[in-house]
PDB file of C-alpha atoms in Angstrom:
ATOM      1  CA  ALA A   1      73.127  92.397 104.585  1.00 49.00           C
ATOM      2  CA  GLY A   2      71.825  92.439 100.686  1.00 59.00           C
ATOM      3  CA  THR A   3      73.524  92.620  97.629  1.00 67.00           C
ATOM      4  CA  ASN A   4      72.542  95.475  95.533  1.00 72.00           C
ATOM      5  CA  LEU A   5      70.693  94.490  92.084  1.00 77.00           C
ATOM      6  CA  TYR A   6      72.602  96.544  90.107  1.00 71.00           C
ATOM      7  CA  TYR A   7      76.406  95.358  91.210  1.00 72.00           C
ATOM      8  CA  LEU A   8      74.778  92.163  91.026  1.00 77.00           C
ATOM      9  CA  ILE A   9      73.069  92.107  87.041  1.00 78.00           C
ATOM     10  CA  ASN A  10      76.641  93.899  86.565  1.00 72.00           C
ATOM     11  CA  VAL A  11      78.901  91.081  88.069  1.00 71.00           C
ATOM     12  CA  LEU A  12      76.906  89.004  85.824  1.00 78.00           C
ATOM     13  CA  ARG A  13      77.016  90.788  82.825  1.00 73.00           C
ATOM     14  CA  GLN A  14      81.111  90.154  83.334  1.00 67.00           C
ATOM     15  CA  SER A  15      81.054  86.565  84.471  1.00 67.00           C
ATOM     16  CA  GLN A  16      79.731  85.924  80.544  1.00 69.00           C
ATOM     17  CA  LEU A  17      82.389  87.543  79.688  1.00 63.00           C
ATOM     18  CA  LYS A  18      85.046  86.255  81.925  1.00 59.00           C
ATOM     19  CA  ASN A  19      86.838  84.027  78.322  1.00 60.00           C
ATOM     20  CA  TYR A  20      86.824  87.221  76.327  1.00 65.00           C
ATOM     21  CA  TYR A  21      90.609  88.002  75.779  1.00 71.00           C
ATOM     22  CA  LEU A  22      93.013  89.296  73.303  1.00 75.00           C
ATOM     23  CA  LYS A  23      94.383  86.623  72.542  1.00 76.00           C
ATOM     24  CA  GLY A  24      98.004  88.909  71.724  1.00 76.00           C
ATOM     25  CA  GLY A  25      97.554  90.591  74.779  1.00 78.00           C
ATOM     26  CA  ASN A  26      95.796  94.292  74.978  1.00 78.00           C
ATOM     27  CA  ALA A  27      98.099  95.888  72.407  1.00 82.00           C
ATOM     28  CA  ARG A  28      96.224  94.109  69.437  1.00 84.00           C
ATOM     29  CA  LEU A  29      93.318  96.632  69.861  1.00 85.00           C
ATOM     30  CA  PRO A  30      95.150  99.423  69.481  1.00 85.00           C
ATOM     31  CA  GLU A  31      97.570  98.194  66.893  1.00 88.00           C
ATOM     32  CA  ARG A  32      94.376  96.625  64.304  1.00 89.00           C
ATOM     33  CA  MET A  33      93.130 100.353  64.916  1.00 88.00           C
ATOM     34  CA  ALA A  34      96.536 101.904  63.687  1.00 90.00           C
ATOM     35  CA  GLU A  35      96.213  99.611  60.001  1.00 93.00           C
ATOM     36  CA  ASP A  36      92.885 102.172  59.332  1.00 94.00           C
ATOM     37  CA  LEU A  37      93.121 105.145  61.911  1.00 88.00           C
ATOM     38  CA  PRO A  38      96.273 107.463  62.855  1.00 87.00           C
ATOM     39  CA  VAL A  39      96.810 106.010  66.692  1.00 85.00           C
ATOM     40  CA  ARG A  40      99.493 108.123  68.585  1.00 86.00           C
ATOM     41  CA  TYR A  41     101.948 105.801  71.143  1.00 84.00           C
ATOM     42  CA  ASN A  42     102.672 107.365  73.925  1.00 86.00           C
ATOM     43  CA  VAL A  43     101.816 110.937  73.488  1.00 90.00           C
ATOM     44  CA  THR A  44     100.539 112.672  77.041  1.00 93.00           C
ATOM     45  CA  VAL A  45      97.101 114.142  76.881  1.00 95.00           C
ATOM     46  CA  GLU A  46      97.174 117.643  79.402  1.00 94.00           C
ATOM     47  CA  GLY A  47      93.411 118.230  78.315  1.00 95.00           C
ATOM     48  CA  LEU A  48      89.890 118.505  76.366  1.00 96.00           C
ATOM     49  CA  ILE A  49      89.330 121.123  73.543  1.00 94.00           C
ATOM     50  CA  GLN A  50      86.086 122.589  74.386  1.00 92.00           C
ATOM     51  CA  GLY A  51      84.514 124.261  71.424  1.00 86.00           C
ATOM     52  CA  ASP A  52      80.558 125.070  70.641  1.00 84.00           C
ATOM     53  CA  GLY A  53      79.294 123.775  74.186  1.00 84.00           C
ATOM     54  CA  ARG A  54      80.557 120.484  73.298  1.00 92.00           C
ATOM     55  CA  ILE A  55      84.022 118.967  73.339  1.00 95.00           C
ATOM     56  CA  ALA A  56      86.038 119.478  70.382  1.00 94.00           C
ATOM     57  CA  GLY A  57      88.999 117.740  70.788  1.00 95.00           C
ATOM     58  CA  VAL A  58      91.700 117.287  73.468  1.00 96.00           C
ATOM     59  CA  LYS A  59      94.961 119.398  74.116  1.00 95.00           C
ATOM     60  CA  LEU A  60      98.551 117.737  74.096  1.00 95.00           C
ATOM     61  CA  ALA A  61     101.333 118.301  76.831  1.00 93.00           C
ATOM     62  CA  ASP A  62     103.740 119.672  73.828  1.00 91.00           C
ATOM     63  CA  GLY A  63     101.206 122.206  73.262  1.00 91.00           C
ATOM     64  CA  SER A  64      99.435 120.817  69.876  1.00 92.00           C
ATOM     65  CA  ASN A  65      95.882 119.902  70.003  1.00 94.00           C
ATOM     66  CA  ILE A  66      93.663 116.742  67.690  1.00 93.00           C
ATOM     67  CA  THR A  67      90.822 117.843  67.294  1.00 93.00           C
ATOM     68  CA  ALA A  68      87.908 115.621  66.424  1.00 92.00           C
ATOM     69  CA  ARG A  69      84.196 115.279  66.419  1.00 93.00           C
ATOM     70  CA  HIS A  70      83.893 112.917  69.148  1.00 95.00           C
ATOM     71  CA  VAL A  71      86.292 111.824  72.608  1.00 96.00           C
ATOM     72  CA  ILE A  72      86.191 108.922  73.993  1.00 95.00           C
ATOM     73  CA  LEU A  73      88.019 108.621  77.558  1.00 95.00           C
ATOM     74  CA  ALA A  74      89.285 104.968  78.353  1.00 93.00           C
ATOM     75  CA  CYS A  75      90.595 105.338  81.050  1.00 93.00           C
ATOM     76  CA  PRO A  76      90.268 104.951  85.163  1.00 94.00           C
ATOM     77  CA  ALA A  77      88.025 107.770  86.902  1.00 96.00           C
ATOM     78  CA  GLY A  78      90.646 109.966  87.954  1.00 96.00           C
ATOM     79  CA  THR A  79      92.098 110.635  85.056  1.00 96.00           C
ATOM     80  CA  ALA A  80      88.944 111.854  83.221  1.00 97.00           C
ATOM     81  CA  GLY A  81      88.118 113.587  85.938  1.00 97.00           C
ATOM     82  CA  ASP A  82      91.764 115.149  85.644  1.00 96.00           C
ATOM     83  CA  LEU A  83      90.534 115.838  81.895  1.00 96.00           C
ATOM     84  CA  LEU A  84      87.614 117.773  82.110  1.00 96.00           C
ATOM     85  CA  PRO A  85      87.551 121.070  82.038  1.00 94.00           C
ATOM     86  CA  GLU A  86      86.435 123.733  84.961  1.00 94.00           C
ATOM     87  CA  SER A  87      83.303 124.080  83.921  1.00 92.00           C
ATOM     88  CA  TYR A  88      82.060 120.381  84.330  1.00 94.00           C
ATOM     89  CA  GLY A  89      82.759 121.403  88.089  1.00 93.00           C
ATOM     90  CA  LYS A  90      80.462 119.083  90.437  1.00 94.00           C
ATOM     91  CA  PRO A  91      81.213 115.887  87.575  1.00 95.00           C
ATOM     92  CA  LYS A  92      84.760 116.652  87.266  1.00 96.00           C
ATOM     93  CA  ALA A  93      84.883 117.401  91.015  1.00 96.00           C
ATOM     94  CA  PHE A  94      83.079 113.530  91.074  1.00 96.00           C
ATOM     95  CA  LEU A  95      84.892 111.978  88.993  1.00 97.00           C
ATOM     96  CA  GLN A  96      88.316 113.029  91.113  1.00 96.00           C
ATOM     97  CA  GLN A  97      87.545 112.056  93.964  1.00 95.00           C
ATOM     98  CA  PHE A  98      86.480 108.353  93.106  1.00 95.00           C
ATOM     99  CA  PRO A  99      87.254 105.894  95.904  1.00 93.00           C
ATOM    100  CA  HIS A 100      89.446 103.142  94.107  1.00 92.00           C
ATOM    101  CA  THR A 101      92.051 100.800  95.450  1.00 92.00           C
ATOM    102  CA  PRO A 102      96.035 100.874  94.442  1.00 94.00           C
ATOM    103  CA  TYR A 103      97.396  97.294  93.684  1.00 93.00           C
ATOM    104  CA  ALA A 104     100.252  95.538  94.601  1.00 96.00           C
ATOM    105  CA  LEU A 105      99.336  92.044  92.386  1.00 96.00           C
ATOM    106  CA  VAL A 106     103.035  89.476  92.560  1.00 98.00           C
ATOM    107  CA  PHE A 107     103.496  86.909  89.713  1.00 98.00           C
ATOM    108  CA  PHE A 108     104.835  84.156  90.445  1.00 98.00           C
ATOM    109  CA  PHE A 109     106.651  82.027  86.900  1.00 98.00           C
ATOM    110  CA  LEU A 110     105.960  78.717  87.952  1.00 97.00           C
ATOM    111  CA  ARG A 111     108.590  75.866  86.211  1.00 96.00           C
ATOM    112  CA  GLU A 112     105.279  73.902  85.068  1.00 96.00           C
ATOM    113  CA  PRO A 113     101.603  73.586  84.865  1.00 94.00           C
ATOM    114  CA  LEU A 114      99.165  72.756  88.153  1.00 92.00           C
ATOM    115  CA  PRO A 115      97.560  69.116  87.881  1.00 87.00           C
ATOM    116  CA  ASP A 116      94.453  71.076  88.592  1.00 85.00           C
ATOM    117  CA  GLY A 117      92.920  72.880  86.084  1.00 88.00           C
ATOM    118  CA  VAL A 118      91.551  75.684  88.394  1.00 91.00           C
ATOM    119  CA  ILE A 119      91.217  79.122  86.741  1.00 90.00           C
ATOM    120  CA  LEU A 120      90.186  80.434  91.024  1.00 90.00           C
ATOM    121  CA  TYR A 121      91.727  80.046  93.654  1.00 92.00           C
ATOM    122  CA  ALA A 122      89.701  82.030  96.250  1.00 90.00           C
ATOM    123  CA  GLY A 123      89.527  81.657 100.055  1.00 87.00           C
ATOM    124  CA  HIS A 124      87.331  82.101 102.428  1.00 82.00           C
ATOM    125  CA  PRO A 125      86.969  85.688 103.591  1.00 74.00           C
ATOM    126  CA  TYR A 126      87.233  85.235 107.512  1.00 76.00           C
ATOM    127  CA  ARG A 127      91.056  83.450 106.984  1.00 82.00           C
ATOM    128  CA  ASP A 128      93.815  85.449 108.342  1.00 87.00           C
ATOM    129  CA  ALA A 129      95.329  86.373 104.989  1.00 92.00           C
ATOM    130  CA  TYR A 130      95.823  89.620 102.952  1.00 95.00           C
ATOM    131  CA  PHE A 131      96.259  87.180  99.949  1.00 95.00           C
ATOM    132  CA  ASN A 132      92.887  85.497 100.357  1.00 92.00           C
ATOM    133  CA  ALA A 133      92.561  85.172  95.771  1.00 93.00           C
ATOM    134  CA  ALA A 134      95.171  83.334  92.701  1.00 95.00           C
ATOM    135  CA  LEU A 135      94.535  83.020  89.758  1.00 94.00           C
ATOM    136  CA  ASP A 136      96.238  80.946  87.066  1.00 95.00           C
ATOM    137  CA  HIS A 137      96.484  82.418  83.705  1.00 93.00           C
ATOM    138  CA  SER A 138      97.704  79.482  81.991  1.00 94.00           C
ATOM    139  CA  VAL A 139      94.229  78.382  82.199  1.00 93.00           C
ATOM    140  CA  TYR A 140      92.356  81.779  82.428  1.00 89.00           C
ATOM    141  CA  THR A 141      94.258  82.961  79.574  1.00 88.00           C
ATOM    142  CA  PRO A 142      96.350  80.130  78.005  1.00 91.00           C
ATOM    143  CA  ALA A 143      97.240  82.064  74.299  1.00 87.00           C
ATOM    144  CA  HIS A 144      99.465  83.842  76.829  1.00 89.00           C
ATOM    145  CA  VAL A 145     101.602  81.926  78.315  1.00 92.00           C
ATOM    146  CA  PRO A 146     103.027  79.165  75.410  1.00 92.00           C
ATOM    147  CA  SER A 147     105.037  77.714  77.806  1.00 95.00           C
ATOM    148  CA  GLY A 148     102.084  75.731  79.313  1.00 94.00           C
ATOM    149  CA  ASN A 149     104.276  76.820  82.448  1.00 96.00           C
ATOM    150  CA  ALA A 150     101.138  77.853  85.700  1.00 96.00           C
ATOM    151  CA  VAL A 151     101.510  81.945  85.997  1.00 97.00           C
ATOM    152  CA  ILE A 152     100.188  82.621  89.286  1.00 97.00           C
ATOM    153  CA  SER A 153      98.733  86.540  90.235  1.00 97.00           C
ATOM    154  CA  ALA A 154      98.278  86.939  93.901  1.00 97.00           C
ATOM    155  CA  TRP A 155      95.590  88.522  94.919  1.00 94.00           C
ATOM    156  CA  ALA A 156      94.496  91.232  98.208  1.00 93.00           C
ATOM    157  CA  ALA A 157      91.525  93.210  98.897  1.00 87.00           C
ATOM    158  CA  PHE A 158      90.659  96.340 100.725  1.00 88.00           C
ATOM    159  CA  PRO A 159      91.902  96.971 103.208  1.00 91.00           C
ATOM    160  CA  GLU A 160      95.139  95.108 103.461  1.00 93.00           C
ATOM    161  CA  ALA A 161      96.105  96.035 100.158  1.00 94.00           C
ATOM    162  CA  LEU A 162      96.367  99.611 100.581  1.00 94.00           C
ATOM    163  CA  GLU A 163      99.058  98.406 103.885  1.00 96.00           C
ATOM    164  CA  LEU A 164     101.451  96.040 100.919  1.00 96.00           C
ATOM    165  CA  ALA A 165     100.712  99.143  98.188  1.00 95.00           C
ATOM    166  CA  THR A 166     103.453 100.978 100.782  1.00 96.00           C
ATOM    167  CA  TRP A 167     106.152  98.115 101.038  1.00 98.00           C
ATOM    168  CA  PRO A 168     108.734  97.492  98.798  1.00 98.00           C
ATOM    169  CA  ASP A 169     108.666  94.340  96.784  1.00 98.00           C
ATOM    170  CA  GLU A 170     110.528  92.038  98.688  1.00 97.00           C
ATOM    171  CA  GLN A 171     107.679  91.995 101.729  1.00 98.00           C
ATOM    172  CA  VAL A 172     105.089  91.969  99.477  1.00 98.00           C
ATOM    173  CA  ILE A 173     106.291  88.763  97.298  1.00 98.00           C
ATOM    174  CA  ASP A 174     107.157  86.988 101.268  1.00 97.00           C
ATOM    175  CA  LYS A 175     103.821  87.756 102.102  1.00 97.00           C
ATOM    176  CA  ALA A 176     102.087  86.408  99.411  1.00 97.00           C
ATOM    177  CA  THR A 177     104.487  83.608  99.143  1.00 97.00           C
ATOM    178  CA  SER A 178     103.192  82.443 102.969  1.00 95.00           C
ATOM    179  CA  ASP A 179      99.377  84.011 102.263  1.00 95.00           C
ATOM    180  CA  LEU A 180      99.004  81.284  98.865  1.00 95.00           C
ATOM    181  CA  GLU A 181     100.156  78.641 100.447  1.00 91.00           C
ATOM    182  CA  LEU A 182      97.347  77.105 102.115  1.00 85.00           C
ATOM    183  CA  LEU A 183      95.741  77.818  99.248  1.00 88.00           C
ATOM    184  CA  LEU A 184      98.181  76.488  96.323  1.00 90.00           C
ATOM    185  CA  PRO A 185     100.414  73.445  98.591  1.00 86.00           C
ATOM    186  CA  GLY A 186     103.031  72.797  97.817  1.00 87.00           C
ATOM    187  CA  PHE A 187     103.063  75.994  95.119  1.00 91.00           C
ATOM    188  CA  ARG A 188     106.807  76.905  96.353  1.00 94.00           C
ATOM    189  CA  PRO A 189     109.441  74.661  94.866  1.00 95.00           C
ATOM    190  CA  LYS A 190     107.684  75.342  92.013  1.00 96.00           C
ATOM    191  CA  ILE A 191     108.511  79.212  92.129  1.00 97.00           C
ATOM    192  CA  ALA A 192     110.921  80.276  88.999  1.00 98.00           C
ATOM    193  CA  HIS A 193     110.681  83.966  89.187  1.00 97.00           C
ATOM    194  CA  ALA A 194     108.208  86.754  90.988  1.00 98.00           C
ATOM    195  CA  GLU A 195     107.234  89.255  90.109  1.00 97.00           C
ATOM    196  CA  VAL A 196     106.032  92.201  92.374  1.00 98.00           C
ATOM    197  CA  VAL A 197     103.304  95.063  89.040  1.00 97.00           C
ATOM    198  CA  ARG A 198     102.112  97.753  90.948  1.00 97.00           C
ATOM    199  CA  HIS A 199      98.859 100.312  89.813  1.00 95.00           C
ATOM    200  CA  ASP A 200      98.060 103.445  91.686  1.00 94.00           C
ATOM    201  CA  TRP A 201      94.632 102.806  90.072  1.00 94.00           C
ATOM    202  CA  GLY A 202      93.905  99.450  91.025  1.00 90.00           C
ATOM    203  CA  VAL A 203      89.861  98.528  91.235  1.00 88.00           C
ATOM    204  CA  ALA A 204      87.638 100.649  91.822  1.00 90.00           C
ATOM    205  CA  ARG A 205      85.930 100.652  95.035  1.00 87.00           C
ATOM    206  CA  TYR A 206      82.344 101.904  95.580  1.00 86.00           C
ATOM    207  CA  ASP A 207      81.508 103.815  98.810  1.00 83.00           C
ATOM    208  CA  PRO A 208      77.676 103.629 100.478  1.00 82.00           C
ATOM    209  CA  GLY A 209      75.397 105.938  97.744  1.00 85.00           C
ATOM    210  CA  MET A 210      77.954 105.478  94.427  1.00 88.00           C
ATOM    211  CA  TYR A 211      75.380 103.145  93.091  1.00 86.00           C
ATOM    212  CA  GLN A 212      73.007 106.099  92.846  1.00 89.00           C
ATOM    213  CA  LYS A 213      76.065 108.790  91.676  1.00 92.00           C
ATOM    214  CA  ILE A 214      77.117 106.268  89.454  1.00 92.00           C
ATOM    215  CA  ILE A 215      73.582 106.429  87.405  1.00 91.00           C
ATOM    216  CA  ASP A 216      72.920 110.185  88.191  1.00 94.00           C
ATOM    217  CA  PHE A 217      76.870 110.410  86.439  1.00 95.00           C
ATOM    218  CA  LYS A 218      75.972 108.501  82.788  1.00 94.00           C
ATOM    219  CA  GLU A 219      72.917 110.320  82.977  1.00 95.00           C
ATOM    220  CA  GLU A 220      74.062 113.981  82.868  1.00 95.00           C
ATOM    221  CA  SER A 221      76.657 112.808  81.317  1.00 95.00           C
ATOM    222  CA  SER A 222      74.547 111.150  78.350  1.00 94.00           C
ATOM    223  CA  ARG A 223      73.886 114.007  77.328  1.00 93.00           C
ATOM    224  CA  TRP A 224      76.827 116.127  76.438  1.00 94.00           C
ATOM    225  CA  ASP A 225      77.256 116.056  73.191  1.00 94.00           C
ATOM    226  CA  GLY A 226      81.050 115.423  71.773  1.00 94.00           C
ATOM    227  CA  LEU A 227      82.188 113.467  74.647  1.00 96.00           C
ATOM    228  CA  SER A 228      81.556 109.541  76.487  1.00 95.00           C
ATOM    229  CA  PHE A 229      83.569 107.816  78.896  1.00 96.00           C
ATOM    230  CA  ALA A 230      84.747 103.906  78.564  1.00 93.00           C
ATOM    231  CA  GLY A 231      86.158 101.709  81.499  1.00 90.00           C
ATOM    232  CA  THR A 232      84.650  99.825  84.168  1.00 86.00           C
ATOM    233  CA  ASP A 233      85.154 102.103  86.746  1.00 91.00           C
ATOM    234  CA  TYR A 234      81.949 103.243  86.064  1.00 90.00           C
ATOM    235  CA  ASN A 235      79.789  99.554  86.278  1.00 82.00           C
ATOM    236  CA  CYS A 236      80.594  98.648  89.321  1.00 76.00           C
ATOM    237  CA  PRO A 237      81.278  95.329  88.664  1.00 72.00           C
ATOM    238  CA  HIS A 238      84.025  94.798  92.222  1.00 69.00           C
ATOM    239  CA  MET A 239      82.615  95.234  95.783  1.00 63.00           C
ATOM    240  CA  GLU A 240      84.921  94.921  98.163  1.00 56.00           C
TER     241      GLU A 240
END
């Protein structure tokens, strides 16, 4: 079996950016933008406004409108599809039906740092485990973990992640703890707290033929006046 070149190029690009992050968290971006632009927080966007053959702004859930020369939809592909007007028929349906995997991530807050300084722990693909990868955020993004103690996120993959998303938090944590013991021997006694963080849209999934469909969508959407899309869903960085 071969690996799609489009996927390979995007993975290489992503790997070169792995050490770039906002030291104060993602909130730093809109906070900085708000210093120069009229940024509004916690406002639900209901849809896009059309005018003179172009996108002219956004409609808010409270009934008000915000006009703009250009709108950037920086959201999951499915949400972008919901916001597109009905007149965008085929691309709207493509985005709404975009395959993806929901995630129930487990974060383990340990009482001490791990000694080896490893960012990513991963088991071989045939290991009998749901959670087969773990990230140490105290090493990966140390500015986000001022205590220096290890913060471990546990990751599952498709199709097991679909089942995990339906489990209660306690069961997800128990499974993650037992699965990670082989990757991180002796970490269980070091756990001070564990928390489940759920994402309805965790990672975009690329079924056969999706690469070409994305390329076609990018080419078509580049011709639309007043509208752009931003997000990793369109960059094919994950293959499950």
